[in-house]
Amino acid sequence: MSDWIFWFGLAGVLVILEMFSGTFYLLMIGLGMAAGGLVSLGTESRPVQLLTAAVAGIIATYALRRSRWLRPARHDATKDPNINLDIGQTVHVDAWTGDEGEPRTARILYRGAYWDAELQDGVAPHPGTFVIREIRGSRLILALGHP
């Protein structure tokens, strides 16, 4: 059997296995095997083929690891209405507690349970309807405005 058949066959097997894992690392090793196959077309030296496959696989894996391809996008889930469906909902506040210079807080009824609510910075405290802008733990951060 020719060396190039071995290298490209092994690369094909790794690509097929990659479809089951979904991590892209087997694909990078498969690229190294394909590089070994390309070198085998030009030379009969197996050490050169092995070295080329190893170096190409390591470089491809390192490049994948350093790329932003595998890193998830960073989203602030506390403010994202696509993640937390409570953001943008309206609530009614009867009274605020807290002194001047301290965070204004309230205890409100929302979805059948009592929640701690805090007024967003820069908003004047008064009774009325507010919109949930953020959720920090079990505390609702409220602001004026429409959803």
PDB file of N, CA and C in Angstrom, residues 56-95:
ATOM      1  N   ALA A  56       2.526  19.816  11.599  1.00  0.00           N
ATOM      2  CA  ALA A  56       1.314  20.445  11.061  1.00  0.00           C
ATOM      3  C   ALA A  56       0.135  20.254  12.014  1.00  0.00           C
ATOM      4  N   GLY A  57      -0.001  19.078  12.607  1.00  0.00           N
ATOM      5  CA  GLY A  57      -1.087  18.836  13.562  1.00  0.00           C
ATOM      6  C   GLY A  57      -0.959  19.685  14.809  1.00  0.00           C
ATOM      7  N   ILE A  58       0.268  19.811  15.310  1.00  0.00           N
ATOM      8  CA  ILE A  58       0.492  20.629  16.505  1.00  0.00           C
ATOM      9  C   ILE A  58       0.225  22.097  16.211  1.00  0.00           C
ATOM     10  N   ILE A  59       0.709  22.592  15.079  1.00  0.00           N
ATOM     11  CA  ILE A  59       0.483  23.997  14.720  1.00  0.00           C
ATOM     12  C   ILE A  59      -1.006  24.268  14.519  1.00  0.00           C
ATOM     13  N   ALA A  60      -1.710  23.371  13.840  1.00  0.00           N
ATOM     14  CA  ALA A  60      -3.146  23.561  13.611  1.00  0.00           C
ATOM     15  C   ALA A  60      -3.916  23.535  14.929  1.00  0.00           C
ATOM     16  N   THR A  61      -3.562  22.620  15.822  1.00  0.00           N
ATOM     17  CA  THR A  61      -4.236  22.543  17.123  1.00  0.00           C
ATOM     18  C   THR A  61      -3.947  23.781  17.959  1.00  0.00           C
ATOM     19  N   TYR A  62      -2.710  24.239  17.952  1.00  0.00           N
ATOM     20  CA  TYR A  62      -2.353  25.448  18.689  1.00  0.00           C
ATOM     21  C   TYR A  62      -3.086  26.668  18.122  1.00  0.00           C
ATOM     22  N   ALA A  63      -3.157  26.766  16.809  1.00  0.00           N
ATOM     23  CA  ALA A  63      -3.862  27.892  16.182  1.00  0.00           C
ATOM     24  C   ALA A  63      -5.346  27.864  16.535  1.00  0.00           C
ATOM     25  N   LEU A  64      -5.934  26.683  16.556  1.00  0.00           N
ATOM     26  CA  LEU A  64      -7.343  26.577  16.944  1.00  0.00           C
ATOM     27  C   LEU A  64      -7.532  26.984  18.395  1.00  0.00           C
ATOM     28  N   ARG A  65      -6.642  26.554  19.242  1.00  0.00           N
ATOM     29  CA  ARG A  65      -6.742  26.869  20.669  1.00  0.00           C
ATOM     30  C   ARG A  65      -6.611  28.365  20.918  1.00  0.00           C
ATOM     31  N   ARG A  66      -5.758  29.035  20.168  1.00  0.00           N
ATOM     32  CA  ARG A  66      -5.542  30.470  20.348  1.00  0.00           C
ATOM     33  C   ARG A  66      -6.613  31.330  19.680  1.00  0.00           C
ATOM     34  N   SER A  67      -7.355  30.757  18.763  1.00  0.00           N
ATOM     35  CA  SER A  67      -8.349  31.548  18.032  1.00  0.00           C
ATOM     36  C   SER A  67      -9.572  31.803  18.899  1.00  0.00           C
ATOM     37  N   ARG A  68     -10.407  32.733  18.462  1.00  0.00           N
ATOM     38  CA  ARG A  68     -11.643  33.027  19.172  1.00  0.00           C
ATOM     39  C   ARG A  68     -12.765  32.102  18.735  1.00  0.00           C
ATOM     40  N   TRP A  69     -12.468  31.161  17.867  1.00  0.00           N
ATOM     41  CA  TRP A  69     -13.477  30.258  17.321  1.00  0.00           C
ATOM     42  C   TRP A  69     -14.153  29.438  18.412  1.00  0.00           C
ATOM     43  N   LEU A  70     -13.386  28.967  19.390  1.00  0.00           N
ATOM     44  CA  LEU A  70     -13.930  28.098  20.428  1.00  0.00           C
ATOM     45  C   LEU A  70     -14.434  28.852  21.647  1.00  0.00           C
ATOM     46  N   ARG A  71     -14.139  30.126  21.741  1.00  0.00           N
ATOM     47  CA  ARG A  71     -14.560  30.890  22.913  1.00  0.00           C
ATOM     48  C   ARG A  71     -15.986  31.380  22.729  1.00  0.00           C
ATOM     49  N   PRO A  72     -16.834  31.151  23.716  1.00  0.00           N
ATOM     50  CA  PRO A  72     -18.200  31.650  23.598  1.00  0.00           C
ATOM     51  C   PRO A  72     -18.229  33.171  23.744  1.00  0.00           C
ATOM     52  N   ALA A  73     -19.182  33.773  23.093  1.00  0.00           N
ATOM     53  CA  ALA A  73     -19.343  35.219  23.213  1.00  0.00           C
ATOM     54  C   ALA A  73     -19.762  35.542  24.644  1.00  0.00           C
ATOM     55  N   ARG A  74     -19.234  36.596  25.167  1.00  0.00           N
ATOM     56  CA  ARG A  74     -19.541  36.970  26.544  1.00  0.00           C
ATOM     57  C   ARG A  74     -20.765  37.879  26.559  1.00  0.00           C
ATOM     58  N   HIS A  75     -21.810  37.382  27.194  1.00  0.00           N
ATOM     59  CA  HIS A  75     -23.041  38.148  27.328  1.00  0.00           C
ATOM     60  C   HIS A  75     -23.316  38.366  28.805  1.00  0.00           C
ATOM     61  N   ASP A  76     -23.810  39.537  29.130  1.00  0.00           N
ATOM     62  CA  ASP A  76     -24.218  39.808  30.495  1.00  0.00           C
ATOM     63  C   ASP A  76     -25.660  39.341  30.641  1.00  0.00           C
ATOM     64  N   ALA A  77     -25.839  38.157  31.194  1.00  0.00           N
ATOM     65  CA  ALA A  77     -27.166  37.550  31.292  1.00  0.00           C
ATOM     66  C   ALA A  77     -28.086  38.334  32.210  1.00  0.00           C
ATOM     67  N   THR A  78     -27.526  39.156  33.097  1.00  0.00           N
ATOM     68  CA  THR A  78     -28.377  39.900  34.021  1.00  0.00           C
ATOM     69  C   THR A  78     -29.172  40.988  33.316  1.00  0.00           C
ATOM     70  N   LYS A  79     -28.733  41.403  32.120  1.00  0.00           N
ATOM     71  CA  LYS A  79     -29.409  42.476  31.385  1.00  0.00           C
ATOM     72  C   LYS A  79     -29.971  42.030  30.047  1.00  0.00           C
ATOM     73  N   ASP A  80     -29.841  40.765  29.703  1.00  0.00           N
ATOM     74  CA  ASP A  80     -30.233  40.281  28.381  1.00  0.00           C
ATOM     75  C   ASP A  80     -31.648  39.706  28.406  1.00  0.00           C
ATOM     76  N   PRO A  81     -32.606  40.358  27.733  1.00  0.00           N
ATOM     77  CA  PRO A  81     -33.981  39.839  27.731  1.00  0.00           C
ATOM     78  C   PRO A  81     -34.139  38.545  26.944  1.00  0.00           C
ATOM     79  N   ASN A  82     -33.165  38.183  26.120  1.00  0.00           N
ATOM     80  CA  ASN A  82     -33.238  36.907  25.411  1.00  0.00           C
ATOM     81  C   ASN A  82     -32.927  35.733  26.333  1.00  0.00           C
ATOM     82  N   ILE A  83     -32.202  35.989  27.398  1.00  0.00           N
ATOM     83  CA  ILE A  83     -31.859  34.945  28.361  1.00  0.00           C
ATOM     84  C   ILE A  83     -32.827  34.954  29.531  1.00  0.00           C
ATOM     85  N   ASN A  84     -33.157  36.129  30.027  1.00  0.00           N
ATOM     86  CA  ASN A  84     -34.031  36.258  31.182  1.00  0.00           C
ATOM     87  C   ASN A  84     -35.299  36.993  30.754  1.00  0.00           C
ATOM     88  N   LEU A  85     -36.401  36.276  30.685  1.00  0.00           N
ATOM     89  CA  LEU A  85     -37.638  36.841  30.150  1.00  0.00           C
ATOM     90  C   LEU A  85     -38.298  37.850  31.075  1.00  0.00           C
ATOM     91  N   ASP A  86     -37.835  37.982  32.315  1.00  0.00           N
ATOM     92  CA  ASP A  86     -38.404  38.969  33.231  1.00  0.00           C
ATOM     93  C   ASP A  86     -37.962  40.386  32.878  1.00  0.00           C
ATOM     94  N   ILE A  87     -36.847  40.533  32.201  1.00  0.00           N
ATOM     95  CA  ILE A  87     -36.346  41.862  31.852  1.00  0.00           C
ATOM     96  C   ILE A  87     -37.292  42.491  30.834  1.00  0.00           C
ATOM     97  N   GLY A  88     -37.699  43.717  31.145  1.00  0.00           N
ATOM     98  CA  GLY A  88     -38.646  44.417  30.288  1.00  0.00           C
ATOM     99  C   GLY A  88     -40.075  44.350  30.798  1.00  0.00           C
ATOM    100  N   GLN A  89     -40.335  43.530  31.798  1.00  0.00           N
ATOM    101  CA  GLN A  89     -41.678  43.432  32.367  1.00  0.00           C
ATOM    102  C   GLN A  89     -41.921  44.602  33.315  1.00  0.00           C
ATOM    103  N   THR A  90     -43.172  44.973  33.480  1.00  0.00           N
ATOM    104  CA  THR A  90     -43.518  46.093  34.349  1.00  0.00           C
ATOM    105  C   THR A  90     -43.963  45.584  35.717  1.00  0.00           C
ATOM    106  N   VAL A  91     -43.645  46.369  36.734  1.00  0.00           N
ATOM    107  CA  VAL A  91     -44.047  46.073  38.108  1.00  0.00           C
ATOM    108  C   VAL A  91     -44.533  47.365  38.749  1.00  0.00           C
ATOM    109  N   HIS A  92     -45.312  47.217  39.819  1.00  0.00           N
ATOM    110  CA  HIS A  92     -45.809  48.388  40.543  1.00  0.00           C
ATOM    111  C   HIS A  92     -45.136  48.451  41.905  1.00  0.00           C
ATOM    112  N   VAL A  93     -44.632  49.641  42.247  1.00  0.00           N
ATOM    113  CA  VAL A  93     -43.981  49.866  43.538  1.00  0.00           C
ATOM    114  C   VAL A  93     -44.848  50.826  44.329  1.00  0.00           C
ATOM    115  N   ASP A  94     -45.219  50.405  45.559  1.00  0.00           N
ATOM    116  CA  ASP A  94     -46.042  51.260  46.419  1.00  0.00           C
ATOM    117  C   ASP A  94     -45.204  52.295  47.160  1.00  0.00           C
ATOM    118  N   ALA A  95     -44.027  51.891  47.671  1.00  0.00           N
ATOM    119  CA  ALA A  95     -43.180  52.817  48.425  1.00  0.00           C
ATOM    120  C   ALA A  95     -41.739  52.337  48.382  1.00  0.00           C
TER     121      ALA A  95
END
